Amino acid sequence: MSKDAYIHKLLPGNPGSPLVFAFHGTGGDENQLIGFARELVPGATVVSPRGDVSEMGATRFFRRTGEGVYDMDDLARATAKMAGFVKAHIEAEKPSAVYALGYSNGANILASVLFAASDVFDATALMHPLIPFAPDVKGSLAGRRVLITAGRRDPICPPGITSRLDSYLRDAGADVRLEWHEGGHEVRPNEIEAAKQFFAKTEQGQ
């Protein structure tokens, strides 16, 4: 496990505050969501890694062979590497709680880490995830809070696959909230508000 396995930014927070991981979408970098994460959880320490895969110049966390077709071997590699990175930062920071958010490709690597290491995150926000496979959840997600946000007309993440992910997570014991909007792959204001409320209620123990 290494805190430096990925190029990343760390935004220090208040002593004893939660630790929030922020995972960017395809073509983004460590700057894309770091400010948003701090806005969602004021005072938190934020860690935002940069994906280590390039797809025609666009940064990602794992390879794919086509739209919605994942290189599963590379996803397994990336998941193990990211889980180690996350655990190393948790060990170093010793936070009061561990949260994470990801958008698009970032939501996908976050979900994959959640499946592989179900005890790592207390709460996760998956914004427009696309999980086109049945996950093998290691352990139980009982007591873990998950927010999924999605667009009903998202050409990249079809609503049926989003609903299936919702079912997978519930079956694994997670406390899931699903927030929809009527658009596509873009993030809309109701998603941002849902994420703010989600983390605020998590902080309050509700």
Backbone as ProteinMPNN parsed JSONL, in Angstrom:
{"seq_chain_A": "MSKDAYIHKLLPGNPGSPLVFAFHGTGGDENQLIGFARELVPGATVVSPRGDVSEMGATRFFRRTGEGVYDMDDLARATAKMAGFVKAHIEAEKPSAVYALGYSNGANILASVLFAASDVFDATALMHPLIPFAPDVKGSLAGRRVLITAGRRDPICPPGITSRLDSYLRDAGADVRLEWHEGGHEVRPNEIEAAKQFFAKTEQGQ", "coords_chain_A": {"N_chain_A": [[0.847, -1.192, 0.0], [0.58, 2.171, -0.9], [0.78, 5.643, -0.37], [1.505, 7.192, -2.444], [0.904, 5.954, -4.798], [-0.607, 6.918, -6.863], [-0.495, 9.916, -8.82], [-1.585, 12.736, -7.128], [-3.734, 15.091, -5.392], [-3.809, 16.542, -2.172], [-5.931, 17.955, 0.09], [-5.712, 19.474, 3.005], [-7.691, 19.09, 5.968], [-9.75, 19.96, 8.831], [-8.551, 19.052, 12.126], [-9.254, 15.707, 13.051], [-11.328, 15.47, 11.279], [-13.581, 14.127, 8.699], [-12.312, 11.995, 6.058], [-12.226, 12.436, 2.645], [-12.439, 10.941, -0.488], [-11.982, 11.753, -3.892], [-12.932, 11.053, -7.145], [-12.231, 11.526, -10.455], [-13.903, 12.029, -13.684], [-13.704, 10.549, -17.029], [-11.072, 11.973, -18.855], [-10.713, 13.959, -17.035], [-8.896, 15.248, -14.151], [-6.874, 15.364, -11.171], [-7.785, 17.759, -10.22], [-10.447, 18.098, -10.836], [-12.671, 17.414, -9.133], [-11.956, 18.104, -6.568], [-12.461, 20.556, -5.234], [-15.236, 20.488, -5.231], [-15.701, 18.265, -3.593], [-14.797, 19.247, -1.136], [-16.69, 21.24, -0.795], [-18.972, 19.69, -0.457], [-18.447, 18.334, 1.91], [-17.691, 20.203, 4.271], [-14.652, 21.3, 5.749], [-13.44, 18.839, 5.681], [-10.701, 16.559, 5.067], [-9.39, 16.146, 1.867], [-8.661, 13.831, -0.651], [-7.54, 13.494, -3.892], [-7.041, 11.528, -6.524], [-5.24, 11.12, -9.658], [-6.181, 9.429, -12.594], [-4.413, 6.593, -13.987], [-4.336, 5.741, -16.572], [-4.314, 6.283, -20.08], [-6.531, 7.171, -22.577], [-6.412, 7.719, -25.712], [-5.323, 10.171, -25.024], [-7.074, 11.004, -23.054], [-7.554, 10.952, -19.632], [-8.016, 8.139, -17.538], [-9.167, 5.7, -15.096], [-9.062, 2.98, -15.559], [-8.7, 0.603, -18.267], [-10.657, 0.306, -21.292], [-12.353, -1.455, -23.933], [-14.214, -0.531, -25.603], [-17.136, 1.619, -25.752], [-18.648, 1.256, -22.737], [-17.637, -1.292, -22.555], [-15.562, -3.087, -20.715], [-12.107, -3.606, -19.968], [-11.604, -6.21, -18.189], [-9.508, -7.428, -16.836], [-7.734, -5.305, -16.532], [-9.326, -3.648, -15.012], [-9.438, -5.128, -12.657], [-6.751, -4.949, -11.89], [-6.524, -2.151, -11.506], [-8.39, -1.777, -9.481], [-7.307, -3.176, -7.273], [-4.943, -1.702, -6.953], [-5.976, 0.871, -6.402], [-7.447, 0.374, -4.074], [-5.375, -0.196, -2.295], [-4.083, 2.3, -2.281], [-6.088, 3.946, -1.175], [-6.396, 2.759, 1.372], [-3.856, 3.221, 2.437], [-3.842, 6.012, 2.736], [-5.907, 6.297, 4.566], [-4.794, 5.011, 6.773], [-2.692, 6.762, 7.304], [-3.995, 9.213, 7.84], [-5.952, 8.672, 9.762], [-8.837, 9.218, 10.059], [-12.056, 10.547, 11.219], [-14.164, 9.497, 9.83], [-14.756, 7.894, 6.65], [-15.333, 8.938, 3.457], [-16.454, 8.977, 0.014], [-16.564, 10.165, -3.374], [-17.448, 9.891, -6.795], [-17.403, 10.562, -10.287], [-18.803, 9.349, -13.259], [-16.364, 7.638, -14.995], [-14.814, 7.777, -12.711], [-16.735, 7.171, -10.761], [-17.1, 4.553, -11.421], [-14.639, 3.213, -10.843], [-14.639, 3.718, -8.145], [-16.955, 2.323, -7.31], [-16.079, -0.264, -7.905], [-13.946, -0.587, -6.106], [-15.429, -0.429, -3.777], [-16.928, -2.803, -3.978], [-14.856, -4.652, -3.733], [-13.587, -4.088, -1.337], [-15.386, -3.887, 1.061], [-15.521, -2.76, 3.572], [-14.265, -0.327, 3.678], [-15.258, 2.323, 2.998], [-17.435, 4.601, 4.615], [-19.5, 6.042, 3.528], [-20.59, 6.573, 0.205], [-20.768, 8.4, -2.843], [-21.992, 7.835, -5.916], [-21.858, 9.09, -8.972], [-23.491, 8.969, -11.871], [-22.677, 6.229, -12.511], [-21.493, 3.364, -14.376], [-21.953, 0.138, -14.368], [-21.605, -2.612, -15.938], [-21.753, -5.299, -15.291], [-22.23, -8.174, -13.142], [-21.521, -7.56, -9.885], [-19.059, -8.933, -7.662], [-19.34, -8.918, -4.497], [-17.218, -8.482, -1.845], [-17.662, -9.553, 1.243], [-19.937, -7.821, 3.453], [-22.161, -5.092, 2.838], [-23.601, -3.961, 4.797], [-24.864, -1.324, 6.705], [-23.405, 0.526, 5.292], [-23.58, 3.541, 3.53], [-24.921, 4.578, 0.451], [-25.134, 6.733, -2.283], [-26.629, 7.02, -5.395], [-26.566, 8.797, -8.369], [-28.235, 9.75, -11.357], [-29.1, 10.051, -14.886], [-32.16, 9.912, -16.602], [-32.156, 9.806, -19.329], [-29.635, 9.177, -20.083], [-27.155, 8.511, -22.357], [-24.857, 7.07, -22.021], [-24.934, 5.707, -19.617], [-27.329, 3.604, -19.286], [-30.653, 3.715, -17.929], [-31.7, 1.252, -17.015], [-29.459, -0.278, -16.325], [-28.447, 1.245, -14.27], [-30.505, 0.94, -12.379], [-30.227, -1.76, -11.911], [-27.727, -1.856, -10.653], [-28.403, -0.516, -8.314], [-30.077, -2.469, -7.184], [-28.228, -4.582, -6.8], [-26.55, -3.448, -4.842], [-28.321, -3.009, -2.719], [-29.046, -5.646, -2.196], [-26.682, -6.53, -1.146], [-26.728, -5.382, 1.271], [-26.426, -2.648, 1.583], [-27.33, 0.737, 2.424], [-29.176, 2.435, 0.364], [-29.648, 5.325, -1.649], [-31.331, 6.614, -4.422], [-31.057, 8.989, -6.874], [-32.608, 10.674, -9.445], [-32.463, 12.538, -12.56], [-34.004, 14.176, -15.397], [-32.353, 14.321, -17.562], [-29.262, 13.729, -19.364], [-25.93, 12.601, -19.32], [-24.843, 14.611, -17.89], [-24.117, 16.481, -14.873], [-26.575, 17.639, -12.747], [-28.333, 20.315, -10.924], [-30.07, 19.154, -8.933], [-28.806, 16.772, -8.331], [-26.445, 17.637, -7.134], [-27.465, 18.891, -4.867], [-28.662, 16.669, -3.667], [-26.384, 15.172, -3.058], [-25.104, 16.875, -1.223], [-26.983, 16.842, 0.895], [-26.932, 14.139, 1.464], [-24.299, 13.598, 2.447], [-24.29, 15.378, 4.582], [-26.324, 14.364, 6.239], [-25.212, 11.901, 6.76], [-23.031, 12.702, 8.309], [-24.435, 13.613, 10.485], [-25.387, 11.311, 11.455], [-27.774, 10.268, 10.591]], "CA_chain_A": [[0.0, 0.0, 0.0], [1.389, 3.379, -0.99], [0.065, 6.907, -0.514], [1.952, 7.85, -3.672], [0.673, 5.068, -5.941], [-1.172, 7.771, -7.907], [-0.375, 11.361, -8.731], [-2.813, 13.157, -6.457], [-3.723, 16.284, -4.559], [-4.361, 16.38, -0.827], [-6.389, 19.224, 0.655], [-5.842, 19.196, 4.44], [-8.895, 19.567, 6.623], [-9.667, 20.203, 10.261], [-8.159, 17.87, 12.893], [-10.342, 14.798, 13.389], [-12.421, 15.566, 10.298], [-13.654, 12.991, 7.769], [-11.447, 11.93, 4.884], [-13.048, 12.266, 1.452], [-11.739, 10.647, -1.733], [-12.706, 12.275, -5.055], [-12.481, 10.36, -8.346], [-12.662, 12.293, -11.624], [-14.413, 11.332, -14.853], [-12.796, 10.421, -18.175], [-10.556, 13.243, -19.339], [-10.474, 14.876, -15.931], [-7.662, 15.019, -13.415], [-7.018, 15.494, -9.717], [-8.404, 19.048, -9.9], [-11.84, 18.186, -11.292], [-13.688, 17.29, -8.085], [-11.428, 18.338, -5.223], [-13.215, 21.655, -4.636], [-16.614, 20.006, -5.045], [-15.696, 17.403, -2.42], [-14.712, 20.11, 0.06], [-17.993, 21.905, -0.674], [-19.941, 18.714, 0.041], [-18.113, 17.994, 3.303], [-16.841, 21.309, 4.722], [-13.685, 20.997, 6.78], [-12.861, 17.514, 5.5], [-9.481, 16.356, 4.285], [-9.776, 15.591, 0.571], [-7.617, 13.224, -1.479], [-8.061, 13.367, -5.249], [-6.021, 10.933, -7.391], [-5.354, 11.191, -11.113], [-6.138, 8.121, -13.231], [-3.104, 6.256, -14.536], [-4.531, 5.188, -17.914], [-4.636, 7.282, -21.096], [-7.313, 6.697, -23.721], [-6.268, 8.758, -26.725], [-5.039, 11.418, -24.33], [-8.035, 11.242, -21.979], [-7.158, 10.224, -18.429], [-9.01, 7.238, -16.948], [-8.648, 4.847, -14.027], [-8.834, 1.633, -16.091], [-8.872, 0.549, -19.712], [-11.855, -0.293, -21.881], [-12.168, -1.794, -25.345], [-15.284, 0.161, -26.318], [-18.064, 2.294, -24.848], [-19.346, 0.31, -21.879], [-16.995, -2.619, -22.606], [-14.393, -2.895, -19.879], [-11.008, -4.569, -19.887], [-11.829, -6.667, -16.824], [-8.212, -7.663, -16.199], [-7.187, -4.024, -16.113], [-10.167, -3.171, -13.922], [-8.973, -5.825, -11.449], [-5.472, -4.31, -11.531], [-6.78, -0.806, -11.008], [-9.128, -1.876, -8.22], [-6.349, -3.548, -6.227], [-4.033, -0.567, -6.75], [-6.695, 1.966, -5.757], [-7.772, -0.026, -2.71], [-4.164, 0.008, -1.522], [-3.886, 3.748, -2.161], [-7.094, 4.437, -0.232], [-6.087, 2.263, 2.719], [-2.639, 3.894, 2.906], [-4.207, 7.35, 3.194], [-6.696, 6.144, 5.793], [-3.843, 4.698, 7.842], [-1.911, 7.964, 7.606], [-4.827, 10.31, 8.341], [-6.767, 8.218, 10.899], [-9.98, 10.148, 10.084], [-13.255, 10.19, 11.979], [-15.003, 8.729, 8.911], [-14.19, 7.861, 5.3], [-16.339, 9.118, 2.423], [-15.905, 9.07, -1.341], [-17.467, 10.453, -4.467], [-16.858, 9.744, -8.108], [-18.279, 10.862, -11.425], [-18.58, 8.608, -14.494], [-15.305, 6.648, -14.807], [-14.451, 7.824, -11.301], [-17.75, 6.424, -10.021], [-16.925, 3.13, -11.715], [-13.532, 2.676, -10.042], [-15.088, 3.782, -6.751], [-17.848, 1.185, -7.082], [-15.299, -1.493, -7.934], [-13.256, -0.668, -4.822], [-16.475, -0.725, -2.789], [-17.225, -4.236, -4.069], [-13.693, -5.446, -3.342], [-13.208, -3.773, 0.047], [-16.682, -3.358, 1.501], [-15.41, -2.127, 4.881], [-13.402, 0.849, 3.606], [-15.977, 3.593, 2.97], [-18.672, 4.715, 5.388], [-20.523, 6.573, 2.62], [-20.078, 6.841, -1.136], [-21.68, 8.994, -3.819], [-21.676, 7.373, -7.262], [-22.564, 9.97, -9.894], [-23.527, 8.407, -13.225], [-21.845, 5.033, -12.672], [-21.889, 2.337, -15.346], [-21.434, -1.164, -13.953], [-22.293, -3.524, -16.855], [-21.466, -6.682, -14.897], [-22.715, -8.511, -11.806], [-20.368, -7.451, -9.0], [-18.782, -9.921, -6.623], [-19.094, -8.105, -3.312], [-16.457, -9.185, -0.819], [-18.18, -9.167, 2.543], [-21.27, -7.218, 3.521], [-22.247, -3.637, 2.812], [-24.54, -3.555, 5.841], [-24.486, -0.104, 7.396], [-22.713, 1.445, 4.391], [-24.533, 4.405, 2.838], [-24.558, 4.8, -0.949], [-25.992, 7.57, -3.119], [-26.442, 6.902, -6.841], [-27.28, 9.811, -9.137], [-28.278, 9.292, -12.746], [-30.024, 10.689, -15.807], [-33.073, 8.944, -17.229], [-31.863, 9.787, -20.762], [-28.172, 9.115, -20.186], [-26.791, 7.568, -23.412], [-23.69, 6.304, -21.591], [-25.352, 4.852, -18.492], [-28.763, 3.372, -19.431], [-31.349, 3.635, -16.649], [-31.866, -0.126, -16.568], [-28.219, -0.723, -15.679], [-28.399, 1.968, -13.0], [-31.442, 0.287, -11.465], [-29.659, -3.061, -11.55], [-26.707, -1.584, -9.653], [-29.161, -0.222, -7.099], [-30.511, -3.751, -6.625], [-27.036, -5.297, -6.328], [-26.078, -2.847, -3.605], [-29.311, -3.296, -1.676], [-28.946, -7.068, -1.86], [-25.465, -6.699, -0.345], [-26.974, -4.794, 2.578], [-26.18, -1.205, 1.636], [-28.425, 1.697, 2.563], [-29.018, 3.116, -0.925], [-30.567, 6.339, -2.142], [-31.192, 6.788, -5.866], [-31.527, 10.318, -7.285], [-32.675, 10.778, -10.902], [-32.96, 13.716, -13.258], [-34.577, 13.798, -16.684], [-31.395, 14.562, -18.627], [-28.311, 12.715, -19.792], [-24.76, 12.265, -18.513], [-24.383, 15.801, -17.18], [-24.508, 16.626, -13.466], [-27.566, 18.707, -12.613], [-28.41, 20.857, -9.565], [-30.695, 18.288, -7.939], [-27.799, 15.795, -7.915], [-25.533, 18.309, -6.206], [-28.203, 19.062, -3.621], [-28.808, 15.339, -3.063], [-25.09, 14.793, -2.491], [-24.902, 17.69, -0.02], [-27.842, 16.325, 1.949], [-26.487, 12.779, 1.762], [-23.139, 13.63, 3.331], [-24.664, 16.086, 5.818], [-27.075, 13.426, 7.076], [-24.247, 10.904, 7.221], [-22.292, 13.343, 9.395], [-25.331, 13.725, 11.64], [-25.761, 9.959, 11.885], [-29.169, 9.968, 10.217]], "C_chain_A": [[0.882, 1.242, 0.0], [0.512, 4.607, -1.162], [0.402, 7.595, -1.826], [1.787, 6.96, -4.904], [0.1, 5.828, -7.131], [-0.673, 9.201, -7.718], [-1.679, 11.868, -8.123], [-2.616, 14.508, -5.78], [-4.359, 15.938, -3.215], [-4.674, 17.761, -0.278], [-6.621, 18.994, 2.147], [-7.111, 19.803, 5.025], [-8.664, 19.84, 8.1], [-9.23, 18.931, 10.993], [-9.378, 17.01, 13.253], [-11.506, 14.813, 12.428], [-12.497, 14.297, 9.456], [-12.608, 13.117, 6.665], [-12.327, 11.627, 3.688], [-12.139, 12.0, 0.245], [-12.607, 11.114, -2.891], [-12.098, 11.697, -6.325], [-13.093, 10.998, -9.587], [-13.237, 11.397, -12.731], [-13.379, 11.256, -15.958], [-12.386, 11.791, -18.698], [-10.316, 14.277, -18.261], [-9.12, 14.624, -15.297], [-7.938, 15.267, -11.939], [-7.654, 16.812, -9.296], [-9.918, 19.067, -10.111], [-12.851, 18.238, -10.144], [-13.202, 17.674, -6.695], [-12.165, 19.472, -4.51], [-14.652, 21.267, -4.345], [-16.696, 19.136, -3.802], [-15.637, 18.22, -1.139], [-16.026, 20.854, 0.288], [-19.03, 20.957, -0.074], [-19.717, 18.38, 1.508], [-17.161, 19.066, 3.831], [-15.906, 20.876, 5.851], [-13.002, 19.653, 6.639], [-11.495, 17.593, 4.844], [-9.877, 15.66, 2.998], [-8.545, 15.05, -0.146], [-8.211, 12.976, -2.861], [-6.966, 12.823, -6.164], [-6.308, 11.177, -8.873], [-5.278, 9.773, -11.685], [-4.812, 7.872, -13.924], [-3.177, 5.63, -15.928], [-4.887, 6.324, -18.87], [-5.379, 6.62, -22.248], [-7.318, 7.814, -24.754], [-6.113, 10.136, -26.085], [-5.978, 11.75, -23.19], [-7.702, 10.339, -20.788], [-8.323, 9.416, -17.873], [-8.332, 6.428, -15.847], [-8.437, 3.399, -14.471], [-9.183, 1.626, -17.569], [-10.241, -0.023, -20.094], [-11.58, -0.549, -23.357], [-13.235, -1.156, -26.218], [-16.18, 0.835, -25.298], [-18.835, 1.255, -24.047], [-18.785, -1.098, -21.896], [-15.654, -2.507, -21.903], [-13.365, -3.993, -20.088], [-11.002, -5.062, -18.438], [-10.524, -6.98, -16.1], [-7.609, -6.354, -15.708], [-8.023, -3.408, -15.001], [-9.752, -3.828, -12.604], [-7.656, -5.235, -10.955], [-5.708, -2.968, -10.865], [-7.484, -0.834, -9.653], [-8.189, -2.207, -7.071], [-5.406, -2.383, -5.908], [-4.735, 0.559, -5.999], [-7.066, 1.612, -4.319], [-6.562, 0.161, -1.799], [-3.876, 1.471, -1.259], [-4.829, 4.332, -1.11], [-6.735, 4.015, 1.197], [-4.846, 2.927, 3.294], [-2.949, 5.296, 3.424], [-5.052, 7.294, 4.461], [-5.773, 5.879, 6.976], [-3.058, 5.933, 8.264], [-2.748, 9.045, 8.292], [-5.599, 9.953, 9.611], [-7.995, 9.115, 11.085], [-11.134, 9.642, 10.947], [-14.21, 9.335, 11.151], [-14.369, 8.814, 7.53], [-15.326, 7.91, 4.284], [-15.655, 9.142, 1.055], [-16.99, 9.484, -2.309], [-16.715, 10.286, -5.773], [-17.891, 10.043, -9.167], [-17.857, 10.024, -12.622], [-17.49, 7.554, -14.293], [-14.826, 6.612, -13.361], [-15.448, 7.099, -10.417], [-17.571, 4.923, -10.23], [-15.772, 2.518, -10.915], [-13.908, 2.7, -8.561], [-15.999, 2.605, -6.425], [-17.067, -0.123, -7.031], [-14.502, -1.679, -6.644], [-14.245, -1.001, -3.712], [-16.825, -2.209, -2.8], [-16.091, -5.079, -3.481], [-13.309, -5.262, -1.874], [-14.404, -3.098, 0.718], [-16.61, -2.606, 2.833], [-14.669, -0.795, 4.858], [-14.174, 2.154, 3.757], [-17.228, 3.542, 3.839], [-19.818, 5.208, 4.514], [-19.884, 6.895, 1.281], [-21.173, 7.455, -1.995], [-21.19, 8.62, -5.214], [-22.505, 8.186, -8.246], [-22.396, 9.448, -11.318], [-22.577, 7.216, -13.395], [-22.388, 4.138, -13.782], [-21.198, 1.043, -14.952], [-22.16, -2.23, -14.78], [-22.03, -5.0, -16.553], [-22.034, -6.915, -13.496], [-21.529, -8.483, -10.838], [-20.273, -8.606, -8.009], [-18.386, -9.141, -5.379], [-18.389, -8.944, -2.254], [-16.926, -8.71, 0.555], [-19.57, -8.569, 2.436], [-21.173, -5.704, 3.469], [-23.238, -3.111, 3.853], [-24.019, -2.34, 6.591], [-23.74, 0.9, 6.535], [-23.742, 2.237, 3.582], [-24.037, 4.704, 1.435], [-25.612, 5.694, -1.607], [-25.633, 7.304, -4.568], [-27.219, 8.036, -7.491], [-27.17, 9.465, -10.611], [-29.278, 10.106, -13.561], [-30.888, 9.651, -16.51], [-32.85, 8.838, -18.747], [-30.352, 9.772, -21.009], [-27.783, 8.089, -21.246], [-25.609, 6.677, -23.032], [-24.061, 5.301, -20.501], [-26.864, 4.632, -18.571], [-29.448, 3.18, -18.078], [-31.51, 2.208, -16.118], [-30.634, -0.66, -15.852], [-28.039, -0.016, -14.338], [-29.299, 1.296, -11.973], [-30.919, -1.076, -11.021], [-28.562, -2.899, -10.502], [-27.349, -1.283, -8.301], [-29.571, -1.53, -6.41], [-29.34, -4.559, -6.064], [-26.603, -4.769, -4.961], [-27.034, -3.109, -2.45], [-29.228, -4.752, -1.229], [-27.723, -7.358, -0.995], [-25.573, -6.011, 1.016], [-26.791, -3.302, 2.683], [-27.473, -0.422, 1.816], [-28.319, 2.645, 1.366], [-30.091, 4.177, -1.141], [-30.285, 6.534, -3.616], [-31.844, 8.103, -6.268], [-31.46, 10.431, -8.806], [-32.875, 12.226, -11.338], [-33.37, 13.285, -14.666], [-33.607, 13.966, -17.854], [-30.474, 13.396, -18.91], [-27.176, 12.504, -18.809], [-24.227, 13.454, -17.705], [-24.855, 15.783, -15.722], [-25.418, 17.842, -13.339], [-27.715, 19.14, -11.156], [-29.053, 19.921, -8.544], [-29.74, 17.198, -7.459], [-26.856, 16.402, -6.879], [-26.211, 18.475, -4.853], [-28.386, 17.725, -2.9], [-27.512, 14.891, -2.403], [-24.797, 15.585, -1.217], [-25.713, 17.143, 1.15], [-27.382, 14.942, 2.406], [-25.313, 12.795, 2.74], [-23.452, 14.351, 4.643], [-25.411, 15.16, 6.771], [-26.177, 12.301, 7.581], [-23.464, 11.448, 8.409], [-23.139, 13.407, 10.677], [-25.786, 12.362, 12.162], [-27.192, 9.603, 11.588], [-29.222, 8.99, 9.064]], "O_chain_A": [[1.813, 1.354, 0.797], [-0.393, 4.619, -1.997], [-0.328, 8.48, -2.273], [2.439, 7.175, -5.925], [0.299, 5.428, -8.279], [-0.456, 9.645, -6.591], [-2.761, 11.472, -8.556], [-1.497, 14.994, -5.621], [-5.306, 15.156, -3.132], [-3.8, 18.624, -0.189], [-7.621, 18.383, 2.524], [-7.543, 20.885, 4.628], [-7.525, 19.938, 8.559], [-9.515, 17.831, 10.518], [-10.401, 17.526, 13.703], [-12.558, 14.241, 12.714], [-11.58, 13.476, 9.492], [-12.096, 14.201, 6.385], [-13.094, 10.664, 3.711], [-11.192, 12.746, -0.005], [-13.82, 10.906, -2.887], [-10.898, 11.829, -6.561], [-14.313, 11.013, -9.754], [-13.076, 10.177, -12.711], [-12.297, 11.831, -15.842], [-13.226, 12.655, -18.951], [-9.778, 15.351, -18.531], [-8.297, 13.882, -15.833], [-9.09, 15.366, -11.516], [-8.026, 16.971, -8.133], [-10.598, 19.964, -9.612], [-13.791, 19.031, -10.188], [-13.964, 17.58, -5.733], [-12.462, 19.368, -3.32], [-15.219, 21.672, -3.33], [-17.65, 19.247, -3.032], [-16.339, 17.924, -0.172], [-16.429, 21.073, 1.43], [-19.869, 21.374, 0.724], [-20.668, 18.168, 2.26], [-15.948, 18.86, 3.838], [-16.312, 20.18, 6.782], [-12.078, 19.348, 7.394], [-11.172, 18.562, 4.157], [-10.625, 14.683, 3.03], [-7.518, 15.723, -0.237], [-9.251, 12.33, -2.993], [-6.059, 13.562, -6.546], [-7.446, 11.407, -9.281], [-4.401, 9.0, -11.3], [-4.16, 8.804, -14.393], [-2.199, 5.057, -16.407], [-5.66, 7.217, -18.524], [-4.913, 5.634, -22.819], [-8.128, 8.738, -24.68], [-6.69, 11.124, -26.54], [-5.716, 12.681, -22.429], [-7.585, 9.122, -20.928], [-9.446, 9.905, -17.749], [-7.113, 6.458, -15.682], [-7.699, 2.663, -13.816], [-9.868, 2.52, -18.065], [-10.881, -0.734, -19.318], [-10.691, 0.061, -23.952], [-13.162, -1.235, -27.444], [-16.0, 0.64, -24.096], [-19.589, 0.463, -24.613], [-19.38, -2.009, -21.32], [-14.718, -1.905, -22.429], [-13.703, -5.147, -20.349], [-10.451, -4.398, -17.56], [-10.438, -6.818, -14.883], [-7.046, -6.289, -14.615], [-7.485, -2.717, -14.136], [-9.716, -3.173, -11.563], [-7.464, -5.044, -9.755], [-5.163, -2.683, -9.798], [-7.202, -0.01, -8.783], [-8.263, -1.587, -6.01], [-5.109, -2.114, -4.745], [-4.169, 1.139, -5.073], [-7.004, 2.47, -3.439], [-6.7, 0.62, -0.666], [-3.475, 1.847, -0.157], [-4.412, 5.117, -0.259], [-6.77, 4.832, 2.117], [-4.776, 3.174, 4.498], [-2.388, 5.724, 4.432], [-4.922, 8.154, 5.333], [-5.949, 6.453, 8.05], [-2.79, 6.126, 9.45], [-2.275, 9.713, 9.211], [-5.87, 10.822, 10.44], [-8.173, 9.707, 12.15], [-11.179, 8.478, 11.346], [-14.976, 8.543, 11.701], [-13.548, 9.693, 7.267], [-16.18, 7.024, 4.257], [-14.439, 9.306, 0.955], [-18.171, 9.201, -2.107], [-15.506, 10.509, -5.848], [-19.087, 9.815, -8.982], [-16.676, 9.991, -12.966], [-17.678, 6.646, -13.483], [-14.474, 5.552, -12.844], [-15.06, 6.475, -9.429], [-17.851, 4.123, -9.338], [-15.913, 1.424, -10.367], [-13.535, 1.799, -7.81], [-15.839, 1.96, -5.389], [-17.358, -0.992, -6.209], [-14.391, -2.796, -6.14], [-13.928, -1.772, -2.806], [-16.999, -2.81, -1.74], [-16.334, -6.087, -2.818], [-12.772, -6.175, -1.247], [-14.417, -1.883, 0.912], [-17.547, -1.888, 3.183], [-14.462, -0.191, 5.91], [-13.791, 3.007, 4.558], [-17.982, 2.57, 3.806], [-20.972, 4.838, 4.729], [-18.775, 7.426, 1.224], [-22.344, 7.089, -1.894], [-20.112, 9.035, -5.638], [-23.717, 7.995, -8.345], [-21.305, 9.483, -11.887], [-21.765, 7.198, -14.319], [-23.581, 4.154, -14.087], [-19.999, 0.875, -15.178], [-23.22, -2.704, -14.372], [-22.078, -5.843, -17.448], [-22.287, -5.965, -12.756], [-20.62, -9.304, -10.962], [-21.281, -9.17, -7.584], [-17.229, -8.75, -5.227], [-18.896, -9.98, -1.823], [-16.617, -7.594, 0.972], [-20.284, -8.783, 1.457], [-20.227, -5.109, 3.986], [-23.659, -1.956, 3.792], [-22.879, -2.325, 7.054], [-23.465, 2.012, 6.986], [-24.67, 1.658, 3.016], [-22.87, 5.045, 1.244], [-26.814, 5.447, -1.503], [-24.46, 7.356, -4.935], [-28.401, 8.222, -7.202], [-26.147, 8.952, -11.065], [-30.172, 10.755, -13.018], [-30.384, 8.622, -16.96], [-33.308, 7.883, -19.374], [-29.865, 10.289, -22.014], [-28.052, 6.902, -21.063], [-25.388, 5.64, -23.658], [-23.553, 4.18, -20.478], [-27.617, 5.403, -17.977], [-28.886, 2.553, -17.18], [-31.46, 1.985, -14.909], [-30.751, -1.409, -14.883], [-27.537, -0.608, -13.382], [-28.9, 1.105, -10.824], [-31.144, -1.493, -9.885], [-28.466, -3.699, -9.572], [-26.878, -1.753, -7.266], [-29.425, -1.67, -5.196], [-29.444, -5.149, -4.988], [-26.326, -5.541, -4.044], [-26.604, -3.397, -1.333], [-29.325, -5.055, -0.04], [-27.719, -8.306, -0.211], [-24.638, -6.048, 1.815], [-26.977, -2.733, 3.758], [-28.553, -0.859, 1.416], [-27.48, 3.546, 1.353], [-31.271, 3.965, -0.859], [-29.125, 6.612, -4.022], [-33.034, 8.312, -6.034], [-30.386, 10.301, -9.393], [-33.394, 13.043, -10.578], [-33.108, 12.153, -15.073], [-33.99, 13.775, -19.008], [-30.838, 12.234, -18.728], [-27.403, 12.26, -17.624], [-23.278, 13.315, -16.934], [-25.858, 15.152, -15.387], [-25.067, 18.94, -13.773], [-27.28, 18.429, -10.25], [-28.621, 19.895, -7.391], [-29.841, 16.744, -6.32], [-26.516, 15.768, -5.88], [-25.601, 18.227, -3.813], [-28.28, 17.653, -1.676], [-27.53, 14.303, -1.322], [-24.296, 15.026, -0.241], [-25.198, 16.998, 2.258], [-27.438, 14.62, 3.593], [-25.332, 12.087, 3.747], [-22.936, 13.976, 5.696], [-25.159, 15.171, 7.976], [-26.358, 11.807, 8.694], [-23.256, 10.745, 9.398], [-22.627, 13.274, 11.789], [-26.478, 12.271, 13.176], [-27.772, 8.739, 12.245], [-30.308, 8.623, 8.616]]}, "name": "protein", "num_of_chains": 1, "seq": "MSKDAYIHKLLPGNPGSPLVFAFHGTGGDENQLIGFARELVPGATVVSPRGDVSEMGATRFFRRTGEGVYDMDDLARATAKMAGFVKAHIEAEKPSAVYALGYSNGANILASVLFAASDVFDATALMHPLIPFAPDVKGSLAGRRVLITAGRRDPICPPGITSRLDSYLRDAGADVRLEWHEGGHEVRPNEIEAAKQFFAKTEQGQ"}
